[in-house]
XYZ file of C-alpha atoms in Angstrom:
694
model
C 1.502 17.999 3.236
C 3.487 17.752 6.437
C 6.913 19.322 6.622
C 9.927 17.093 6.139
C 13.658 17.085 6.788
C 15.290 18.594 3.694
C 18.269 16.285 4.167
C 15.988 13.329 3.404
C 15.306 12.852 -0.301
C 11.824 11.810 -1.339
C 10.062 10.937 -4.564
C 8.262 13.962 -6.030
C 5.548 14.409 -8.657
C 2.944 16.805 -9.997
C 0.712 17.642 -6.988
C -2.429 15.541 -6.897
C -1.299 13.079 -9.547
C -0.411 10.324 -7.082
C -3.916 10.402 -5.631
C -5.569 10.710 -9.038
C -3.611 7.794 -10.518
C -4.292 5.648 -7.451
C -7.981 6.518 -7.684
C -8.063 5.551 -11.346
C -6.618 2.124 -10.548
C -8.840 1.658 -7.498
C -12.015 2.586 -9.390
C -11.582 -0.329 -11.772
C -11.201 -2.975 -9.039
C -14.890 -3.690 -8.518
C -16.210 -6.882 -10.103
C -19.655 -8.403 -10.431
C -19.486 -12.200 -10.597
C -15.951 -12.117 -11.915
C -16.563 -9.444 -14.559
C -15.057 -5.952 -14.382
C -17.446 -3.251 -13.159
C -15.548 0.058 -13.288
C -16.954 3.299 -11.898
C -19.402 5.016 -14.234
C -17.959 8.514 -14.069
C -14.970 10.181 -15.683
C -11.704 8.913 -14.264
C -8.996 11.533 -14.508
C -5.383 10.625 -15.275
C -1.990 11.873 -14.235
C -0.100 14.216 -16.556
C 2.219 12.018 -18.601
C 4.740 14.764 -19.408
C 6.016 17.054 -16.643
C 9.109 19.066 -15.763
C 10.771 19.850 -12.430
C 13.028 22.782 -11.571
C 15.260 23.615 -8.647
C 17.834 26.367 -8.064
C 20.885 25.538 -5.960
C 24.078 27.232 -4.839
C 27.169 25.107 -4.035
C 30.664 25.974 -2.894
C 31.969 22.738 -4.385
C 30.754 20.394 -7.091
C 28.490 17.573 -5.907
C 27.524 14.120 -7.173
C 23.810 13.303 -7.210
C 22.011 10.067 -7.994
C 18.773 10.142 -9.967
C 15.897 7.701 -10.331
C 12.688 8.276 -12.214
C 9.369 6.631 -12.833
C 9.527 7.070 -16.598
C 12.039 8.502 -19.063
C 13.976 11.465 -17.700
C 16.507 14.032 -18.844
C 18.369 16.583 -16.730
C 19.879 19.835 -17.942
C 21.280 22.989 -16.313
C 20.577 26.676 -16.764
C 18.297 26.195 -19.748
C 21.020 24.648 -21.911
C 18.534 22.568 -23.793
C 20.999 20.686 -25.961
C 23.133 19.443 -23.054
C 20.924 16.857 -21.417
C 21.786 13.773 -19.393
C 19.884 10.627 -18.491
C 22.671 9.055 -16.417
C 21.822 7.755 -12.946
C 24.806 9.640 -11.444
C 25.598 13.230 -12.407
C 28.186 15.704 -11.119
C 26.715 19.157 -10.558
C 29.089 22.145 -10.886
C 29.717 24.584 -8.052
C 28.069 27.965 -8.044
C 24.439 29.005 -8.541
C 22.567 27.005 -11.162
C 19.047 25.951 -12.094
C 18.296 22.253 -12.525
C 15.614 21.216 -14.991
C 14.429 17.592 -15.162
C 11.835 16.411 -17.672
C 10.033 13.144 -16.909
C 7.717 11.311 -19.299
C 5.605 8.269 -18.438
C 2.498 7.287 -20.371
C 1.606 4.204 -18.294
C 2.013 5.426 -14.716
C 2.586 8.671 -12.868
C 5.893 10.408 -13.705
C 7.990 10.822 -10.562
C 11.541 11.847 -9.685
C 14.043 10.971 -6.952
C 17.282 12.960 -6.532
C 19.787 12.407 -3.714
C 23.093 14.103 -2.963
C 24.956 15.403 0.078
C 23.069 18.705 0.093
C 20.680 18.498 -2.864
C 17.618 16.271 -2.505
C 14.266 16.144 -4.220
C 11.534 17.389 -1.911
C 8.616 19.824 -1.826
C 10.966 22.779 -2.344
C 11.280 21.676 -5.971
C 8.734 23.049 -8.431
C 6.929 21.209 -11.192
C 4.888 22.117 -14.250
C 2.518 20.309 -16.580
C 3.418 22.859 -19.276
C 0.271 24.907 -18.605
C 1.875 27.982 -17.011
C 1.511 26.280 -13.658
C 4.772 26.044 -11.715
C 3.736 24.551 -8.369
C 5.481 23.051 -5.317
C 6.076 19.372 -6.060
C 3.874 16.760 -4.469
C 5.404 14.156 -2.174
C 4.513 11.650 0.532
C 6.428 8.892 2.370
C 8.392 7.390 -0.525
C 11.902 8.188 0.701
C 14.140 5.554 -0.924
C 14.995 4.849 -4.587
C 13.444 1.385 -4.397
C 10.325 2.681 -2.594
C 8.624 3.844 -5.770
C 5.176 5.499 -5.763
C 3.892 3.079 -8.413
C 4.612 0.165 -6.044
C 2.381 1.489 -3.252
C 0.433 -1.341 -1.590
C -1.564 -1.745 1.582
C -0.292 -3.880 4.447
C -1.178 -7.583 4.726
C -1.150 -10.139 7.519
C -2.054 -13.860 7.488
C -5.362 -15.048 8.941
C -6.778 -18.535 9.408
C -10.459 -19.529 9.195
C -12.165 -20.106 12.528
C -13.929 -23.171 11.111
C -14.191 -25.348 8.010
C -17.427 -27.238 7.503
C -18.621 -29.611 4.817
C -21.460 -28.371 2.657
C -22.716 -30.736 -0.039
C -19.292 -32.307 -0.231
C -17.398 -29.011 -0.538
C -15.563 -27.089 2.219
C -17.132 -23.875 3.502
C -14.613 -21.636 5.265
C -15.775 -19.227 7.959
C -13.307 -16.503 8.970
C -15.471 -15.517 11.915
C -16.290 -11.978 10.850
C -16.369 -9.702 7.827
C -12.897 -9.322 6.359
C -11.039 -8.313 3.206
C -8.074 -9.873 1.478
C -6.580 -12.637 -0.621
C -7.488 -16.315 -0.305
C -4.409 -18.616 -0.221
C -4.085 -22.321 -1.045
C -1.251 -24.180 0.685
C 0.405 -27.149 -1.089
C -2.047 -27.306 -3.956
C -1.982 -30.703 -5.726
C -3.648 -32.379 -8.702
C -5.180 -31.056 -11.889
C -8.597 -29.584 -12.484
C -10.750 -26.522 -11.882
C -11.356 -24.704 -8.618
C -14.288 -22.302 -8.144
C -14.610 -20.079 -5.082
C -17.894 -18.438 -4.053
C -17.514 -15.622 -1.559
C -20.160 -14.377 0.835
C -20.513 -11.614 3.349
C -23.300 -13.831 4.673
C -23.654 -17.592 5.029
C -26.516 -17.563 2.531
C -24.550 -15.643 -0.100
C -21.572 -17.999 -0.042
C -23.930 -20.965 -0.506
C -25.525 -19.346 -3.582
C -23.168 -19.978 -6.523
C -25.680 -18.502 -8.987
C -26.376 -15.323 -7.007
C -23.268 -14.415 -4.970
C -21.776 -11.071 -5.970
C -18.089 -12.044 -5.946
C -16.432 -15.259 -7.045
C -13.137 -16.556 -8.395
C -11.892 -19.488 -10.465
C -8.553 -20.997 -11.479
C -6.916 -24.116 -12.881
C -4.792 -25.979 -10.330
C -1.973 -26.747 -12.756
C -1.599 -23.104 -13.788
C -1.898 -21.960 -10.173
C 1.073 -24.083 -9.102
C 3.219 -22.132 -11.525
C 2.425 -18.995 -9.498
C 3.169 -20.458 -6.072
C 5.608 -18.848 -3.658
C 6.999 -21.192 -1.000
C 4.263 -23.682 -1.770
C 1.434 -21.146 -1.457
C -0.846 -19.979 -4.269
C -2.503 -16.619 -3.580
C -5.501 -15.418 -5.589
C -4.629 -12.290 -7.545
C -7.564 -10.095 -6.494
C -8.656 -9.401 -2.907
C -12.296 -9.818 -1.966
C -14.653 -8.818 0.831
C -16.097 -11.836 2.590
C -16.664 -13.754 5.761
C -17.353 -17.092 4.093
C -15.750 -18.854 1.121
C -17.274 -22.006 -0.414
C -14.700 -23.879 -2.497
C -15.763 -26.226 -5.305
C -12.862 -28.224 -6.697
C -12.709 -31.042 -9.224
C -12.121 -34.453 -7.608
C -8.425 -34.550 -8.504
C -7.554 -31.274 -6.768
C -6.417 -31.224 -3.126
C -4.628 -28.887 -0.752
C -3.232 -28.938 2.744
C -5.239 -25.952 3.980
C -6.690 -22.602 2.886
C -5.930 -19.325 4.670
C -6.019 -15.658 3.704
C -3.921 -12.507 3.660
C -5.921 -9.778 5.377
C -5.261 -6.460 3.596
C -5.539 -3.245 5.602
C -4.274 0.238 6.383
C -2.255 0.065 9.625
C -4.135 2.849 11.409
C -3.852 3.492 15.116
C -7.067 3.140 17.120
C -6.759 6.434 18.975
C -10.259 6.641 20.444
C -11.975 4.539 23.070
C -15.394 4.363 24.694
C -16.861 2.290 27.482
C -20.139 2.829 29.309
C -22.748 1.209 31.546
C -24.507 -0.417 28.566
C -22.554 -3.445 27.222
C -24.555 -3.425 23.973
C -23.541 0.172 23.244
C -19.913 -0.759 23.954
C -20.161 -3.512 21.337
C -21.798 -1.141 18.855
C -18.910 1.298 19.285
C -16.273 -1.388 18.749
C -18.036 -2.789 15.688
C -18.347 0.732 14.278
C -14.574 1.153 14.567
C -14.023 -2.140 12.771
C -16.516 -1.209 10.044
C -14.765 2.107 9.426
C -11.341 0.458 9.466
C -12.363 -2.075 6.819
C -13.439 0.795 4.562
C -10.318 2.853 5.308
C -8.110 1.812 2.432
C -6.308 3.633 -0.355
C -9.247 5.980 0.121
C -12.358 6.011 2.258
C -14.578 3.611 0.337
C -18.340 3.264 0.560
C -18.221 -0.505 1.018
C -15.643 -3.258 0.622
C -17.783 -5.631 -1.451
C -20.021 -3.229 -3.285
C -19.178 -0.712 -4.577
C -15.523 -0.356 -3.572
C -15.731 3.140 -5.005
C -14.963 6.598 -3.649
C -18.219 8.525 -3.193
C -18.115 12.109 -1.942
C -21.261 11.884 0.208
C -20.051 8.695 1.866
C -16.590 10.167 2.372
C -18.033 13.310 4.000
C -19.262 11.116 6.849
C -16.183 8.873 6.915
C -13.974 11.947 7.364
C -15.934 12.989 10.453
C -15.851 9.475 11.913
C -12.111 9.357 11.248
C -11.518 12.578 13.209
C -13.155 10.865 16.208
C -11.246 7.588 15.899
C -8.056 7.086 13.866
C -7.346 10.700 12.878
C -5.577 9.303 9.799
C -4.912 12.355 7.626
C -3.119 10.497 4.824
C -6.283 8.645 3.782
C -8.315 11.825 4.275
C -6.094 13.917 2.019
C -5.874 11.224 -0.640
C -9.651 10.945 -0.728
C -10.293 14.684 -0.975
C -7.778 15.117 -3.799
C -8.952 12.050 -5.724
C -12.607 13.044 -5.532
C -11.982 16.481 -6.961
C -9.972 15.246 -9.930
C -8.982 17.682 -12.644
C -10.353 20.499 -14.730
C -12.189 21.058 -16.968
C -15.385 19.958 -15.271
C -18.337 18.700 -17.246
C -20.028 16.537 -14.594
C -20.467 16.699 -10.847
C -18.418 14.559 -8.488
C -19.743 10.995 -8.851
C -22.308 12.607 -11.255
C -24.261 13.835 -8.176
C -24.940 17.524 -7.525
C -25.077 17.166 -3.729
C -21.776 15.237 -3.803
C -19.978 18.204 -5.365
C -21.261 20.347 -2.499
C -20.205 17.854 0.171
C -16.648 18.211 -1.152
C -16.443 21.877 -0.090
C -17.829 21.080 3.346
C -15.398 18.174 3.721
C -12.523 20.498 2.876
C -13.689 22.971 5.520
C -14.088 20.213 8.113
C -10.533 19.093 7.340
C -9.254 22.571 8.168
C -11.387 22.829 11.307
C -10.192 19.516 12.751
C -6.537 19.766 11.652
C -5.639 23.455 11.291
C -3.658 22.479 8.166
C -4.260 25.415 5.835
C -1.371 24.432 3.540
C -3.556 21.591 2.230
C -6.423 24.035 1.645
C -4.055 26.311 -0.247
C -2.939 23.421 -2.470
C -6.559 22.685 -3.391
C -7.916 26.218 -3.489
C -7.743 26.770 -7.256
C -9.701 23.580 -7.913
C -12.206 24.632 -5.263
C -12.707 27.911 -7.135
C -13.385 26.209 -10.466
C -15.718 23.655 -8.888
C -17.698 26.472 -7.270
C -17.907 28.294 -10.602
C -19.271 25.091 -12.109
C -21.911 24.803 -9.368
C -22.955 28.464 -9.488
C -23.515 28.198 -13.231
C -26.375 25.785 -12.492
C -28.527 28.326 -10.671
C -31.962 29.082 -12.066
C -33.511 32.526 -12.508
C -34.400 32.618 -8.791
C -30.789 31.920 -7.832
C -31.348 28.301 -6.732
C -29.090 25.480 -7.889
C -30.876 22.782 -9.906
C -29.861 19.479 -11.396
C -29.449 19.237 -15.161
C -30.952 16.341 -17.149
C -27.581 14.545 -17.031
C -27.152 15.079 -13.275
C -28.177 12.847 -10.408
C -29.797 14.758 -7.540
C -29.502 12.082 -4.891
C -30.244 13.468 -1.386
C -31.035 9.986 -0.015
C -32.173 6.466 -0.868
C -35.852 7.320 -0.574
C -38.941 7.897 -2.672
C -38.182 11.555 -3.306
C -39.203 13.788 -6.181
C -36.027 15.801 -6.786
C -37.217 17.920 -9.713
C -36.715 21.667 -9.737
C -34.858 23.397 -6.921
C -34.398 20.993 -3.997
C -34.151 22.737 -0.625
C -31.410 20.387 0.632
C -29.154 21.470 -2.237
C -29.659 25.135 -1.385
C -28.607 24.557 2.230
C -25.528 22.601 1.118
C -24.607 25.283 -1.428
C -24.916 28.019 1.201
C -22.595 26.095 3.494
C -20.160 25.535 0.613
C -20.135 29.255 -0.154
C -19.397 29.993 3.504
C -16.452 27.585 3.318
C -15.141 29.324 0.194
C -15.487 32.704 1.905
C -13.397 31.445 4.839
C -10.747 30.006 2.500
C -10.530 33.135 0.350
C -9.929 35.508 3.214
C -6.983 33.391 4.384
C -5.645 33.161 0.848
C -5.672 36.964 0.889
C -8.467 37.537 -1.633
C -10.813 39.792 0.339
C -12.973 40.531 -2.693
C -13.639 36.861 -3.386
C -14.331 36.239 0.294
C -16.851 39.077 0.394
C -18.556 37.832 -2.763
C -18.852 34.248 -1.532
C -20.150 35.482 1.815
C -22.755 37.699 0.163
C -23.968 34.861 -2.056
C -24.256 32.562 0.961
C -26.280 35.096 2.955
C -28.602 35.816 0.041
C -29.171 32.131 -0.636
C -29.947 31.363 3.028
C -32.409 34.252 3.245
C -34.161 33.294 0.018
C -34.299 29.593 0.918
C -35.914 30.269 4.278
C -38.332 32.746 2.721
C -39.530 30.496 -0.103
C -39.246 26.968 1.353
C -40.300 27.477 4.985
C -43.877 26.484 5.824
C -45.100 27.945 9.119
C -48.089 25.637 9.349
C -46.082 22.457 8.857
C -43.147 23.762 10.855
C -40.249 23.171 8.480
C -38.609 23.551 5.086
C -40.528 21.955 2.238
C -38.683 19.657 -0.139
C -38.620 21.289 -3.572
C -39.760 24.175 -5.733
C -40.736 23.739 -9.390
C -41.300 26.594 -11.855
C -41.510 29.165 -9.084
C -43.932 27.164 -6.934
C -42.938 25.475 -3.657
C -44.511 22.023 -3.528
C -46.241 20.817 -0.326
C -43.918 17.831 0.205
C -42.289 17.875 3.670
C -39.113 15.849 4.296
C -36.502 15.846 7.029
C -33.386 16.378 4.935
C -33.115 20.137 4.395
C -34.347 20.771 7.922
C -31.575 18.607 9.386
C -28.830 20.392 7.480
C -30.266 23.840 8.225
C -30.132 22.964 11.923
C -26.627 21.491 11.687
C -25.266 24.655 10.062
C -27.070 27.036 12.431
C -29.407 28.579 9.853
C -32.596 28.431 11.968
C -33.861 30.533 14.849
C -34.529 28.887 18.213
C -38.240 28.960 17.451
C -37.664 27.306 14.076
C -35.351 24.694 15.611
C -37.978 23.732 18.162
C -40.568 23.513 15.416
C -38.360 21.256 13.301
C -37.612 18.927 16.209
C -41.245 18.397 17.176
C -43.108 18.838 13.896
C -40.589 17.257 11.523
C -37.902 15.074 13.082
C -40.036 13.491 15.813
C -43.222 13.482 13.738
C -44.116 9.901 12.664
C -46.209 11.255 9.787
C -43.132 12.714 8.065
C -41.430 10.074 5.843
C -38.937 8.202 7.988
C -35.248 7.872 7.131
C -34.232 4.245 6.664
C -30.533 4.287 5.729
C -27.584 4.876 8.080
C -26.500 7.469 5.485
C -29.103 10.065 6.433
C -29.709 8.674 9.907
C -26.158 9.903 10.600
C -27.333 13.492 10.090
C -30.733 12.990 11.699
C -29.332 11.596 14.941
C -26.613 14.264 15.058
C -29.265 16.980 14.892
C -31.287 15.317 17.647
C -28.156 15.197 19.813
C -27.501 18.862 19.040
C -30.956 19.528 20.436
C -30.315 17.623 23.663
C -32.081 14.404 22.678
C -29.191 12.084 23.554
C -31.510 9.710 25.380
C -33.651 9.299 22.239
C -30.537 8.751 20.126
C -29.084 6.203 22.538
C -32.267 4.142 22.275
C -32.157 4.461 18.500
C -28.554 3.246 18.348
C -29.456 0.250 20.496
C -32.470 -0.516 18.324
C -31.046 0.151 14.840
C -27.396 -0.799 15.101
C -28.130 -3.293 17.858
C -30.760 -4.826 15.597
C -28.115 -5.611 12.984
C -25.915 -7.194 15.644
C -28.847 -9.306 16.847
C -29.054 -10.718 13.314
C -25.386 -11.740 13.447
C -23.776 -8.727 11.793
C -20.025 -8.467 12.365
C -19.810 -5.095 10.600
C -22.556 -2.572 9.934
C -24.661 -2.610 6.791
C -25.610 -0.226 4.034
C -29.227 -0.376 5.154
C -31.290 -2.136 7.798
C -35.046 -2.720 7.761
C -36.181 -4.617 10.879
C -39.440 -5.637 9.195
C -37.658 -7.990 6.784
C -37.329 -11.717 7.388
C -34.227 -13.897 7.321
C -32.258 -13.723 4.052
C -34.408 -10.849 2.765
C -32.089 -8.583 4.745
C -29.322 -9.159 2.207
C -31.191 -8.015 -0.895
C -30.854 -4.615 -2.556
C -30.758 -3.158 -6.074
C -32.774 -6.079 -7.439
C -30.146 -8.609 -6.322
C -30.692 -11.156 -3.531
C -27.255 -10.294 -2.089
C -26.830 -6.778 -3.448
C -26.706 -5.073 -0.068
C -23.286 -4.180 1.296
C -22.872 -5.727 4.749
C -19.850 -3.544 5.487
C -20.576 0.067 4.632
C -18.622 3.059 5.908
C -21.712 5.115 6.588
C -22.859 2.351 8.952
C -20.130 3.402 11.412
C -21.940 6.592 12.458
C -21.986 5.796 16.213
C -18.264 6.675 16.303
C -19.114 10.287 15.479
C -22.291 10.457 17.562
C -20.605 9.116 20.693
C -17.421 11.169 20.323
C -19.096 14.472 19.562
C -22.363 14.290 21.482
C -21.847 11.946 24.441
C -18.174 12.492 25.265
C -18.984 15.913 23.833
C -15.730 17.004 22.206
C -15.604 19.539 19.326
C -12.934 21.945 18.027
C -13.747 25.603 18.715
C -10.920 26.828 16.485
C -8.906 25.148 13.717
C -6.704 22.288 14.806
C -8.157 22.115 18.336
C -6.148 25.126 19.440
C -9.278 25.691 21.498
C -12.121 23.254 22.002
C -15.454 22.645 23.700
C -16.298 19.708 25.964
C -20.009 19.133 26.638
C -20.421 15.583 27.940
C -23.918 14.112 28.101
C -24.728 10.720 29.625
C -27.946 10.520 27.613
C -29.524 7.974 29.951
C -26.308 6.087 30.752
C -25.160 5.540 34.333
C -21.504 6.123 33.515
C -19.123 6.445 30.575
C -15.482 7.076 29.837
C -13.517 7.569 26.666
C -10.674 9.194 24.775
C -10.853 11.244 21.586
C -7.858 12.346 19.453
C -7.349 16.089 18.944
C -4.611 16.333 16.358
C -1.511 14.784 17.883
C -3.007 15.063 21.364
C -6.079 13.659 23.073
C -8.862 14.422 25.550
C -10.034 11.857 28.100
C -13.443 12.050 29.795
C -14.797 9.996 32.682
C -18.318 10.727 33.862
C -21.033 9.230 36.057
C -24.062 10.679 37.857
C -22.024 12.506 40.493
C -18.532 13.130 39.089
C -16.711 14.258 35.945
C -12.989 13.819 35.289
C -11.389 15.594 32.312
C -7.803 15.637 31.088
C -6.329 17.065 27.881
C -2.815 16.781 26.473
C -2.860 19.911 24.292
C -4.718 23.140 23.553
C -7.189 24.761 25.917
C -10.930 24.516 26.168
C -14.122 24.983 28.085
C -15.978 22.178 29.848
C -19.736 22.809 30.015
C -22.147 20.621 31.972
C -25.511 20.627 33.733
C -25.876 20.043 37.478
C -28.925 20.075 39.758
C -26.812 21.469 42.590
C -23.830 23.800 42.747
C -20.824 21.709 41.595
C -17.378 21.710 43.144
C -13.976 21.503 41.463
C -10.758 21.812 43.518
C -8.751 22.202 40.301
C -10.480 25.212 38.684
C -13.017 27.990 39.149
C -16.602 26.910 38.441
C -18.654 29.535 36.577
C -22.442 29.565 36.382
C -24.169 30.238 33.068
C -27.677 30.074 34.524
C -30.333 27.385 34.089
C -28.238 24.896 36.107
C -25.454 25.101 33.498
C -21.828 25.506 34.612
C -18.414 25.691 33.000
C -14.722 25.529 33.813
C -11.635 26.340 31.755
C -9.510 23.309 30.825
C -5.767 23.641 30.235
C -3.437 20.991 28.841
C -1.647 18.590 31.163
C -3.942 18.992 34.145
C -6.574 16.636 35.570
C -9.878 18.261 36.521
C -12.209 16.524 39.001
C -15.734 17.839 39.378
C -18.413 16.676 41.776
C -21.944 17.486 40.616
C -25.481 16.098 40.516
C -26.831 14.917 37.156
């Protein structure tokens, strides 16, 4: 967590329990046609019984005030039989140890202590009575009345852009995909009201098939009004709402409370292609809608926290909002508690994405204190994963596991090559964490396991004739199935030689005979790899076709999946339901990451952007400009066919670019790297202007 002023008291708790309790509540919010549909994996709980300790030294006695979420008792210096539960206590002068026990079996136990010099903060320690004294967890709850259990997202009123009559009932259109609470103003009469929500026009007009709905009795609703307004209890994802009311029920108007996280839009992008500009803006909106208590997969379905989805949302967030509160909450909630019996979200690959997400967090933020807080749980999760290796040393799914990889017709039996690549990367992350923790032996062991696994994977899965890694290996035999997935990740993590990379690009990724990827989920990784290989022009055309295709069909946020061959309302079907597809899915916001990292070209070269690389690439555009956050600072790029302007507010970096002729820069020395590639050093607070020839 971030440092805080010790003179400011804050609510404290057992570290991780706030996120875990919030996740438990969030995971039960999903409904299917008004019926609860909780997540189908183990939901961990907070510890109900914890104890805090703090040692102080005072010249004079001091009065403190105490508040607790739960039942508390305070005692000094281990005098167990002299406890107090008063809200104001006088502490004696001298050196003493405070102990405070807090018990709460319905919500997370938490403590707030405020005095002139003694305040509850992260310098206090806490235990769950398992030999585990740890620094207390805290966040932004810094007043007695600002209790952790009362945490809510922000809301703001919104009006529909139109109300039309459909079969005698009003159909409200809020203009674009949104999320929040429907509100009835000056409700009158008696009778039933049924509301049918739709992300699409067709869904709202399908009372028997829409995924989300609501119902209430007008008379009972008036008893819950505030200032003449009745607000539905549960928020929903929708653009349209079709309201069926009995003849005796009327109202003045219907509006909504839009619920959101008040993030700051810290990135921007504008280029010569107006369609790509619109795609970028809609990607930001899509990600924002799914940036909530946690990074969700979708706001209608599932409204759950999935590790594979979050892995991508984290990366998009670093190139847009740079909101670390949501990031940290999501990472902690996904991991949950020991002992482990199932993988994260029941999916083997999703456990592995968690390690990589944790490493990415450190790379983009430089915040190793958060890594340290989560290190022990990383160790036990890795032990759990390593125990699933077969006799060849490859990780395999158990009968109770889901080996997902992608929504595709894949045979994931045996050892799947994608899992081996993800495990190798996870082991590399653990090696990097361990050395900074100070455990050289563990770091060496993780590093050795990673190297061995990479070598063995390339030896046993690589097919020279087909030019890539084959998909899976069963009973010691590598099957002839060729897919893109493992090849993409091996390229992303730098596991292939230049010759192998070229082979994968031409024989796998750009080969129409290899099964094509159809979801934004894996297209995210596929297009990133193509950009890494200098295929920005190909990727730009793909963004215009794929994401632009959704916009051409009227999308106001990006979908879970898009198949251009479908007709009309068929686009909305998935999972055997006519409206089962999520029309606002976090993984649909991938252009944020692609544009920030591979067109504007900004990446951290060391943790927290202390140093960075800038490699802008127009990719077929005539001009572009944009800003990307780098921690608390930012980098701004402006580029056309003859000039590049770069300015950074923090850190130092290297700008690399290609020019047909020798470039000029009055602000810095231009160095040649050969092959028409040049670079300059970029320092904070200085504008660099380069003239070149694209």
